[in-house]
Every structure is written in C-alpha cells, then in structure tokens.
XYZ file of C-alpha atoms in Angstrom:
521
model
C 72.854 -113.213 19.312
C 71.430 -113.670 15.908
C 68.079 -112.977 17.095
C 69.380 -110.247 18.501
C 70.384 -108.531 15.740
C 67.207 -109.737 13.943
C 65.378 -107.720 16.648
C 67.849 -104.824 16.351
C 67.340 -104.885 12.376
C 63.532 -104.687 13.012
C 63.411 -102.031 15.343
C 65.420 -99.768 12.964
C 63.371 -100.761 9.976
C 60.109 -100.068 12.088
C 61.506 -96.808 13.530
C 62.380 -95.726 9.882
C 59.078 -96.544 8.662
C 57.192 -95.050 11.415
C 59.645 -91.733 10.841
C 58.736 -91.706 7.157
C 54.974 -92.395 7.790
C 55.100 -89.563 10.316
C 56.867 -86.986 8.263
C 54.730 -88.042 5.532
C 51.719 -87.096 7.695
C 53.050 -83.925 8.978
C 53.929 -82.855 5.424
C 50.158 -83.716 4.745
C 48.789 -81.711 7.589
C 51.191 -78.813 6.835
C 50.009 -78.717 3.253
C 46.258 -78.754 4.283
C 46.806 -75.435 6.611
C 48.764 -73.985 4.083
C 45.943 -74.347 1.635
C 43.255 -73.477 4.077
C 45.554 -70.330 5.075
C 45.760 -69.496 1.335
C 42.106 -70.212 0.875
C 41.549 -67.586 3.784
C 43.856 -65.259 2.304
C 42.075 -65.217 -1.046
C 38.436 -65.027 0.525
C 40.035 -62.010 2.414
C 41.690 -60.236 -0.490
C 38.194 -60.896 -2.418
C 36.427 -59.341 0.208
C 38.812 -56.195 0.529
C 38.518 -55.911 -3.425
C 34.636 -55.813 -3.657
C 34.656 -53.360 -0.537
C 37.367 -51.211 -2.404
C 35.312 -51.206 -5.734
C 31.979 -50.378 -3.864
C 33.535 -47.290 -1.973
C 35.216 -46.708 -5.486
C 32.121 -46.715 -6.803
C 30.466 -44.411 -4.046
C 33.052 -41.821 -4.532
C 32.398 -41.688 -8.299
C 28.798 -41.494 -7.946
C 29.183 -38.754 -5.188
C 31.738 -36.791 -7.847
C 29.449 -37.148 -10.773
C 26.723 -35.685 -8.461
C 28.773 -32.957 -7.326
C 30.070 -32.383 -10.832
C 26.095 -32.084 -12.188
C 25.186 -29.869 -9.341
C 28.253 -27.586 -9.995
C 27.277 -27.637 -13.771
C 23.619 -26.734 -12.929
C 24.770 -24.051 -11.136
C 27.324 -22.645 -13.695
C 24.512 -22.889 -15.905
C 22.047 -21.370 -14.047
C 24.650 -18.532 -13.254
C 25.791 -18.134 -16.704
C 22.038 -18.012 -18.266
C 21.226 -15.169 -15.486
C 24.375 -13.262 -16.325
C 23.266 -13.772 -20.157
C 19.761 -12.570 -19.838
C 20.885 -9.431 -17.785
C 23.504 -8.488 -20.524
C 20.924 -9.142 -23.199
C 18.461 -6.818 -21.217
C 21.215 -4.338 -20.497
C 21.861 -4.599 -24.468
C 18.320 -3.909 -25.169
C 17.928 -1.331 -22.734
C 20.879 0.728 -24.440
C 19.730 0.036 -27.760
C 16.388 1.523 -26.849
C 18.192 4.335 -25.283
C 19.996 5.035 -28.375
C 17.175 4.713 -30.528
C 15.192 7.156 -28.308
C 18.282 9.727 -28.401
C 18.282 9.648 -32.133
C 14.455 10.177 -32.487
C 15.050 13.045 -30.073
C 17.924 14.315 -32.151
C 15.820 14.002 -35.283
C 12.698 15.757 -33.810
C 14.927 18.686 -32.450
C 16.703 18.856 -36.168
C 13.086 18.521 -37.428
C 11.893 21.328 -34.726
C 14.467 23.686 -35.994
C 13.772 23.450 -39.289
C 10.216 24.049 -38.831
C 11.127 26.969 -36.825
C 13.158 28.141 -39.434
C 10.820 27.855 -42.392
C 8.220 29.298 -39.629
C 10.433 32.453 -39.242
C 10.924 32.618 -42.978
C 7.004 32.559 -43.654
C 6.539 34.933 -40.632
C 9.021 37.672 -42.395
C 7.234 37.107 -45.541
C 3.986 37.453 -44.295
C 5.215 40.821 -41.988
C 6.460 42.213 -45.578
C 3.450 41.376 -47.399
C 1.133 42.622 -44.867
C 3.534 46.099 -44.682
C 2.917 46.534 -48.465
C -0.879 45.844 -47.940
C -0.712 48.459 -45.304
C 0.755 50.834 -47.294
C -1.318 50.404 -50.502
C -4.582 50.662 -48.263
C -3.111 53.924 -46.706
C -2.567 55.269 -50.332
C -5.932 54.237 -51.575
C -7.576 55.652 -48.437
C -5.673 58.948 -49.233
C -6.777 58.934 -52.595
C -10.555 58.188 -51.611
C -10.136 61.270 -48.847
C -9.031 63.446 -51.454
C -11.518 62.475 -53.988
C -14.251 63.225 -50.973
C -12.790 66.462 -50.385
C -13.190 67.440 -53.724
C -16.652 66.217 -54.075
C -18.541 68.354 -51.533
C -22.276 67.478 -52.833
C -23.211 64.060 -52.758
C -25.820 62.667 -55.528
C -29.074 60.881 -54.150
C -27.581 57.713 -55.670
C -24.350 57.652 -54.137
C -26.070 58.352 -50.616
C -28.517 55.820 -51.283
C -25.430 53.378 -51.804
C -23.605 54.158 -48.784
C -26.833 53.635 -46.592
C -27.248 50.351 -48.145
C -23.688 49.556 -47.486
C -23.980 50.851 -43.928
C -27.124 48.355 -43.246
C -25.619 45.462 -44.874
C -22.622 45.770 -42.441
C -24.999 46.345 -39.642
C -26.805 43.239 -40.727
C -23.895 41.080 -41.141
C -22.771 41.661 -37.495
C -25.877 40.954 -35.916
C -26.447 37.703 -38.200
C -22.624 36.557 -36.843
C -24.167 37.226 -33.236
C -27.028 35.308 -33.801
C -25.079 32.413 -35.346
C -22.793 32.319 -32.321
C -25.796 32.231 -29.826
C -27.186 29.297 -31.805
C -23.888 27.384 -31.694
C -23.436 27.776 -28.150
C -27.103 26.744 -27.186
C -26.176 23.552 -29.597
C -23.179 22.966 -27.568
C -24.953 22.963 -24.419
C -27.728 21.032 -25.812
C -25.116 18.400 -26.942
C -23.223 18.146 -23.438
C -26.561 17.623 -21.616
C -27.362 14.888 -24.254
C -23.950 13.419 -24.170
C -24.210 13.587 -19.981
C -27.247 12.030 -20.027
C -26.361 9.120 -22.175
C -23.028 8.261 -20.259
C -25.426 8.136 -17.085
C -27.715 6.081 -18.603
C -25.206 3.814 -19.735
C -23.205 3.524 -16.394
C -26.725 2.892 -14.378
C -27.773 0.348 -16.987
C -24.420 -1.975 -16.344
C -23.884 -3.640 -12.934
C -20.691 -5.290 -12.553
C -18.751 -7.008 -9.381
C -16.124 -5.010 -7.125
C -14.109 -7.820 -6.471
C -10.161 -7.878 -7.538
C -7.499 -10.427 -7.925
C -4.139 -11.068 -6.004
C -0.880 -12.315 -8.331
C -0.132 -14.801 -5.449
C -1.757 -18.147 -4.675
C -1.723 -20.305 -2.026
C -1.496 -23.843 -2.163
C -2.820 -25.686 1.149
C -1.168 -29.179 2.090
C -2.703 -31.440 4.732
C 0.992 -31.846 6.835
C 4.400 -30.309 6.565
C 5.924 -33.398 5.673
C 5.050 -33.038 1.882
C 7.238 -29.766 1.797
C 10.346 -32.036 2.241
C 9.257 -34.220 -0.598
C 8.406 -31.120 -2.761
C 11.860 -29.535 -1.811
C 13.338 -32.759 -2.935
C 17.149 -34.103 -2.321
C 19.211 -30.844 -2.303
C 16.038 -29.065 -3.924
C 15.996 -30.654 -7.108
C 12.343 -31.226 -7.120
C 11.535 -27.516 -6.308
C 14.017 -26.323 -9.014
C 12.575 -28.753 -11.661
C 8.982 -27.369 -10.759
C 10.195 -23.931 -10.710
C 12.449 -24.278 -14.257
C 8.900 -25.817 -16.038
C 6.167 -23.537 -14.781
C 8.294 -20.282 -14.430
C 7.119 -19.081 -11.035
C 8.528 -18.857 -7.877
C 7.684 -21.550 -5.123
C 7.835 -20.321 -1.501
C 8.110 -23.043 1.175
C 8.371 -21.169 4.518
C 7.481 -21.603 8.141
C 3.881 -20.969 7.297
C 1.695 -23.838 8.365
C -0.012 -26.124 5.987
C 0.792 -23.636 3.179
C 2.855 -23.219 -0.043
C 3.154 -19.955 -1.916
C 3.100 -19.873 -5.606
C 4.487 -16.488 -6.666
C 4.390 -15.073 -10.529
C 2.727 -12.052 -12.435
C 1.658 -14.514 -15.049
C -1.988 -15.891 -13.624
C -1.568 -18.901 -16.376
C 1.777 -19.947 -14.949
C 0.569 -19.397 -11.227
C -2.731 -21.761 -12.378
C -0.381 -24.571 -14.348
C 1.789 -24.594 -10.832
C -1.082 -25.032 -8.622
C -2.637 -27.880 -10.462
C 0.625 -29.404 -11.083
C 1.381 -29.466 -7.255
C -1.926 -30.519 -6.710
C -1.673 -33.633 -8.999
C 1.910 -34.384 -7.626
C 0.746 -34.345 -4.042
C -2.032 -36.738 -4.842
C 0.006 -39.166 -6.579
C 3.105 -39.309 -4.166
C 5.649 -39.688 -6.858
C 7.554 -36.378 -6.869
C 10.890 -36.327 -8.734
C 12.257 -34.186 -11.670
C 11.226 -36.404 -14.467
C 7.651 -36.846 -13.030
C 7.275 -33.176 -12.527
C 8.209 -32.386 -15.890
C 5.440 -34.956 -17.276
C 2.656 -33.422 -14.995
C 3.394 -29.835 -15.869
C 3.326 -30.847 -19.514
C -0.244 -32.479 -19.393
C -1.375 -29.422 -16.877
C -0.178 -27.048 -19.793
C -2.143 -28.896 -22.333
C -5.306 -29.043 -19.936
C -5.053 -25.319 -19.469
C -4.629 -24.487 -22.929
C -7.798 -26.453 -23.764
C -9.726 -24.745 -21.104
C -8.661 -21.465 -22.271
C -10.231 -22.182 -25.819
C -13.082 -23.330 -23.864
C -13.603 -20.229 -21.933
C -13.145 -17.795 -24.841
C -15.656 -19.662 -27.028
C -18.101 -19.468 -24.033
C -17.324 -15.924 -23.508
C -18.055 -15.238 -27.565
C -21.132 -17.076 -27.647
C -22.376 -15.370 -24.395
C -21.779 -11.724 -25.730
C -23.249 -12.774 -29.096
C -19.914 -11.947 -31.127
C -19.757 -13.746 -34.110
C -17.179 -15.003 -36.820
C -13.850 -14.348 -34.792
C -10.827 -15.856 -35.950
C -9.980 -18.828 -33.623
C -6.479 -17.245 -32.514
C -8.644 -14.467 -31.357
C -11.157 -16.612 -29.588
C -7.948 -18.286 -28.126
C -6.505 -14.768 -26.767
C -9.986 -13.896 -25.447
C -9.761 -17.211 -23.211
C -6.253 -16.065 -21.924
C -7.810 -12.455 -20.581
C -9.457 -14.803 -17.589
C -6.034 -15.181 -16.683
C -4.688 -11.811 -16.998
C -5.567 -8.349 -14.733
C -4.389 -4.931 -14.798
C -4.204 -2.907 -11.591
C -6.118 -5.988 -10.227
C -9.110 -5.769 -12.413
C -9.458 -9.385 -14.318
C -9.024 -8.355 -18.050
C -11.559 -10.603 -19.173
C -14.287 -9.157 -17.094
C -13.135 -5.533 -17.890
C -13.449 -6.490 -21.734
C -16.906 -8.026 -21.057
C -17.832 -4.577 -18.967
C -16.731 -2.497 -21.776
C -18.519 -4.428 -24.699
C -21.752 -4.196 -22.774
C -21.173 -0.358 -21.913
C -20.307 0.102 -25.810
C -23.313 -1.609 -27.078
C -25.666 0.258 -24.547
C -23.874 3.666 -25.678
C -24.065 3.015 -29.375
C -27.995 1.956 -29.383
C -28.420 4.856 -27.634
C -26.676 7.195 -30.212
C -28.228 5.506 -33.055
C -24.988 3.494 -33.992
C -23.898 -0.051 -35.039
C -24.588 -1.960 -31.556
C -22.953 -5.211 -32.613
C -19.862 -3.476 -33.918
C -19.172 -1.553 -30.870
C -19.693 -4.504 -28.824
C -17.005 -6.420 -30.883
C -14.717 -3.435 -30.605
C -15.122 -3.454 -26.920
C -14.315 -6.670 -26.445
C -11.065 -6.449 -28.582
C -10.089 -3.542 -27.306
C -7.399 -4.900 -25.098
C -6.489 -7.721 -27.049
C -2.882 -6.493 -27.142
C -2.299 -7.466 -23.644
C -2.413 -10.801 -23.761
C 0.140 -11.005 -27.104
C 2.028 -14.479 -26.269
C 5.299 -12.566 -27.381
C 6.907 -9.290 -25.490
C 6.792 -6.250 -28.010
C 7.822 -2.628 -27.427
C 4.673 -1.255 -29.195
C 1.740 -0.017 -26.933
C -1.018 -2.230 -26.164
C -3.567 -0.571 -28.337
C -1.332 -0.380 -31.543
C -0.228 -4.278 -31.006
C -3.919 -5.193 -30.815
C -5.004 -2.971 -33.933
C -2.209 -4.938 -35.816
C -3.325 -8.257 -34.548
C -6.795 -7.541 -34.984
C -5.749 -6.344 -38.942
C -3.929 -9.607 -39.333
C -7.627 -11.716 -38.648
C -9.511 -9.437 -41.028
C -11.265 -7.430 -38.668
C -13.658 -4.368 -39.543
C -11.562 -1.039 -40.508
C -14.031 0.522 -37.532
C -13.216 -1.686 -34.891
C -9.256 -1.711 -35.953
C -9.517 2.113 -35.700
C -11.535 1.780 -32.087
C -8.594 -0.442 -30.867
C -5.968 1.204 -31.941
C -7.285 5.202 -30.776
C -8.555 4.144 -27.022
C -5.593 5.390 -25.566
C -4.900 8.293 -28.536
C -2.193 6.521 -30.123
C -3.764 7.000 -33.218
C -6.316 9.508 -34.699
C -10.160 8.850 -34.356
C -11.756 8.108 -37.762
C -14.679 6.447 -36.684
C -17.993 7.212 -34.069
C -17.501 4.208 -32.528
C -13.814 5.075 -31.213
C -14.712 7.637 -28.755
C -17.177 5.264 -27.459
C -14.521 2.749 -26.659
C -12.559 5.161 -25.098
C -15.118 6.546 -22.706
C -16.546 3.137 -21.856
C -12.815 1.991 -21.330
C -12.589 4.865 -18.620
C -15.937 4.247 -17.084
C -15.085 0.451 -16.368
C -11.521 1.126 -15.029
C -12.419 4.156 -12.958
C -15.518 2.828 -11.340
C -15.055 2.577 -7.150
C -13.304 -0.868 -6.421
C -12.447 -1.919 -10.107
C -8.744 -1.554 -9.639
C -6.290 -1.721 -6.628
C -4.513 1.362 -6.254
C -4.019 3.048 -2.953
C -6.021 6.388 -2.441
C -2.710 7.942 -1.126
C -0.418 6.732 -3.966
C -2.916 7.643 -6.548
C -3.371 11.180 -5.227
C 0.468 11.495 -4.742
C 0.946 10.744 -8.344
C -1.361 13.230 -9.757
C -0.123 15.888 -7.310
C 3.449 15.010 -8.388
C 2.461 15.520 -12.146
C 0.793 18.631 -11.706
C 4.001 19.930 -9.508
C 6.448 18.774 -12.259
C 4.398 20.747 -15.010
C 3.719 23.943 -12.955
C 7.510 24.208 -12.334
C 8.387 25.130 -15.993
C 8.522 28.767 -16.746
C 5.328 30.392 -18.356
C 2.786 27.752 -17.055
C -0.239 29.431 -15.359
C -2.288 26.305 -14.429
C -2.147 22.451 -14.550
C -4.590 19.598 -14.215
C -4.173 16.032 -14.264
C -7.007 14.345 -15.878
C -8.218 10.985 -17.217
C -7.251 9.167 -13.991
C -3.271 10.366 -14.449
C -3.411 9.402 -17.960
C -3.517 13.015 -19.355
C -2.074 16.404 -17.789
C -3.477 19.643 -19.581
C -1.033 22.602 -19.057
C -2.602 26.560 -19.507
C 0.105 28.731 -20.296
C 0.332 32.702 -20.077
C -0.197 33.355 -23.925
C 1.647 37.032 -23.446
C 5.071 34.944 -22.065
C 4.718 31.988 -24.055
C 4.129 31.940 -28.062
C 2.999 29.009 -30.118
C 6.467 27.602 -31.014
C 7.459 27.577 -27.395
C 4.194 25.618 -26.327
C 4.988 22.858 -28.640
C 8.357 22.967 -27.164
C 7.082 23.000 -23.703
C 5.047 20.037 -24.046
C 8.106 18.151 -25.537
C 9.925 19.032 -22.574
C 7.450 18.089 -19.987
C 6.977 14.661 -21.617
C 10.997 13.932 -21.331
C 10.964 15.196 -17.782
C 8.033 12.733 -16.746
C 9.689 9.843 -18.201
C 12.821 10.587 -16.608
C 11.525 11.386 -13.202
C 8.553 9.538 -12.700
C 7.260 5.871 -12.646
C 3.776 5.180 -14.277
C 1.767 2.602 -15.872
C 1.117 3.007 -19.885
C 1.442 6.419 -21.437
C 0.367 9.968 -20.191
C -0.457 12.606 -22.809
C 0.972 16.192 -22.405
C -1.594 18.888 -23.864
C -0.285 22.517 -23.815
C -3.299 25.070 -24.295
C -2.292 28.622 -25.093
C -5.303 31.009 -25.639
C -5.405 34.956 -26.455
C -8.310 36.576 -25.481
C -9.210 40.138 -26.781
C -12.030 41.518 -24.476
C -13.940 45.060 -25.009
C -17.128 46.544 -23.639
C -19.488 48.803 -25.484
C -20.554 51.310 -23.001
C-alpha cells in the first residue's frame, strides 16, 4: 500500500514537473515567435518609412522643378511685357517729341510768314514811293528837255558816251555769261572723267552675306542634347548668346538666326565647342559662351588692327580700331560694312589724288564714315552724326569730322573732302551686286515715292534720285509761291514718314523756277 502511494506521489510529482517544464518551454517558444514577429514588423515599418521618405523627396523635387519652371516662365513673360511696355513708352515719347517739334516748327513758320508779309508790305510801299519819285524826276527831265530845244556839243557827246557805255556793259555781261557756261561744261566733263577713272581703278567682289547661319551636325541625336530636358539647354544658349536657335526637321543641321552677326558667330562657335566636348548643360553653356565671346572680342581687335595697317591709316584711337573690327560682322543690305568702308577709303584716296587734295586724310575719312553703324549702344541719332560725335570724342581731324557727318547731308559740307566721301559712298553702295535688294521692290519704292509727291497740288514733275535717298520735286512757279514751296517740302516729308517704309532718311527738295523769255527780232 505504501508502495502504491509512493508510486502515485512519484507520478504526480513527475507530471507536475513535466507540466511546469512544458509550460516553460511553450512560453519561451511563444516569446521567441513574438520577438521575431515584432522584429519583422519593425523591419517592415522601417522599409515603409524609407519608401515613404523617398516618395516624399521625389514629390518635393518634382514640385521644386515645376515651381522653378513656372517661375522662369513667369519671369520671361514679365520681362517680355516689361520690354514691350518700355518700347511703347519710348515710341510714345518720340511721338510726343515729334508732335511738339512739328508744332514749334509750324509756329516758327507762321512767325516767319508774318514777318515776310510785313517785309513785303514795307518793300511794296518803298517801291511805290520810289516809282512815284522816278515818275516825278522823269517828268522834270522831260520838261527840261522840252525847254531846251538845242543841245550843245558837250551835252551830245556825253549822251553818246552814256549810250556806248550801256551797250558795252550789255556785251560784257553776255560775254561773262558765255564764259561761265563754258567753264561749267568743262568742270562737269572733268568731274565725270575723275569719277569714271576712280571707279575703273577699284576692283571689288560682288558677294553678299546672309543674316542666318547653319550649324552642321553629324547625326540627329545631338539635337536632343542641344535641346535638353524640357528645353533647358536651348533656352540657356539663346539667353546667353541673344540669338534664336531653330531646331527643326532639317537633317543634320541647326539654324542660328539673328540680325547681329557677332552674336551669330559666338553662338556658332559655342555650339561647335559644346558638341565636341559632349557636356551640354546650362552651367557649361554659360562657361563656353563666355570664353567664346572673349575670343571673338580679341579677334575683333585683331581684325581692326590688321585693317588699319593694310590701309595705311595710323594714329587711330584703340576704341576706333575696335569698332573697325566690328564692321567685319556687320552688313548693310547684305553688303559687308568693313568691305564697304575699305572700298570707300580706296575710292576717296584715288579721287583726292586726282583732284590734288590730301589723299591720306580722305582715306581716313572714308574708312571711318560709317563708324556710327557699329556703336555698341542704341541711339536715336542718325549714324552719320553719331559717327561724327565718336570721331570728335577721340580727337579726329575737323575735316574728317565734317566728312563723316555730312556724307548723308545731315550737316553742311565745309571741306572739299566731304563731297568726295558722299560720292564714293554712293559708288560703293550702288555698284551692281553690292547690296541685296530685289529689283522689283526697289523700282516699286522709287515709283511710290514719285507718285506720292506728284499727288500734291502744284507739283509739275517729280524724280527719285540717289537710290531713293532724295526726291526732287519741280513745282509750277505761277501756282506755287516761295513760302508755299517751303511748306510743300515739309508736307511731303511728313506724308513719306507716315505712309512708306524705307531705310535711313529721304531728302525732299522742292524746286521753284521762274523763267522770263523774250526774243529780239
């Protein structure tokens, strides 16, 4: 019995211990699984947080890019509207200034007309008095002659001498007139001879330049790099160079468009360097464009120095030499400005030598006559007056200053070199092939000029001369007075400004001539 109890006790104790140890093992396994589950959950949570952070960064980056793009577009639109507003304001100011000038001119013209009327009234009154006095004196002389029936020998001899003297004066005046006419014909013949010989001794090319450059590429894949992501690269290139980059379907070619040849050359060379390097992004574009612009400026100085050495023009200010170099990249109606200035300088030297004038001074003036066209800043002044101011600033000779300023008749010619510059400029610009202007449009512009002037009352004939830079209007002297002729030239010039498009300026000359013809039979 006792053994049975011991066995039962032993079994109970063993079972309790087994239950205790089993429970402990189960708890340990459960805790291990829970720890593993917690670790896995923490790892999933960390991964989720990392993914969320990456997505958040991507969304922030995209939002920043969109903000920068919208900001850039807004700034471009604002700058465009601002520049447009400034342009309109400048035009409005110019229009107001022109209106005020016209009003002042009209007021001065009215004052001049009133003064002329007063002077004419005074002259008419004085002439009336003189005529009355002359009639009185004539009547007195007639009465005296009537009283004196017989003349003495001395009186008759005096009257005969007076009559012979009057006849001699008439013949002398006729002879002087014939001499003047003969001298004028001879001078015209000699002038034509000099001009023809000067033209024949000058040889020039007939080639013209465009205002569009073409950049050739090896394959069309480079176009995508040049455009860049969302057009960043091409916008940066256009902003840095100031030209328009046209990337279209033209195979293996990119078009660079711009009116400034210097900017086009900078853009072309910059594209060449960027394509060769392969790194095309906004920062690199700005760096390459800056280096290219520096190289072009050095090349401009070198071209100017080489030109003045070749032409034999010495002592020019360095700034004038630099502007001469810039002429290489400037054109007028397709004619290269530097080549045009060199031609004019050679023509002036030849013509001045033929006339016995200072050939070196004439060559200097011919080389600098269009220097105002390459002035780095925009100005409302005509290029002739602007060039004269620049030459005066750098201490050029007074005859050179007058030749530059007067070669388009902006100021009065005070030197013999000035008309030579004007003639040689017309010779170089009007020779066949020098400038690119369609014959039809050129003839139409001349015809429109003549028709516009002929439409005014009192105009008899009208001729457009000097390649449309001047218009000669011949009026009927019986229907148009001197005062009306002055007013007519102003009205024609104002109508030309309003209704026509033309380069430079047009000189309006109204000619009124009164001829009295009599025949001796």
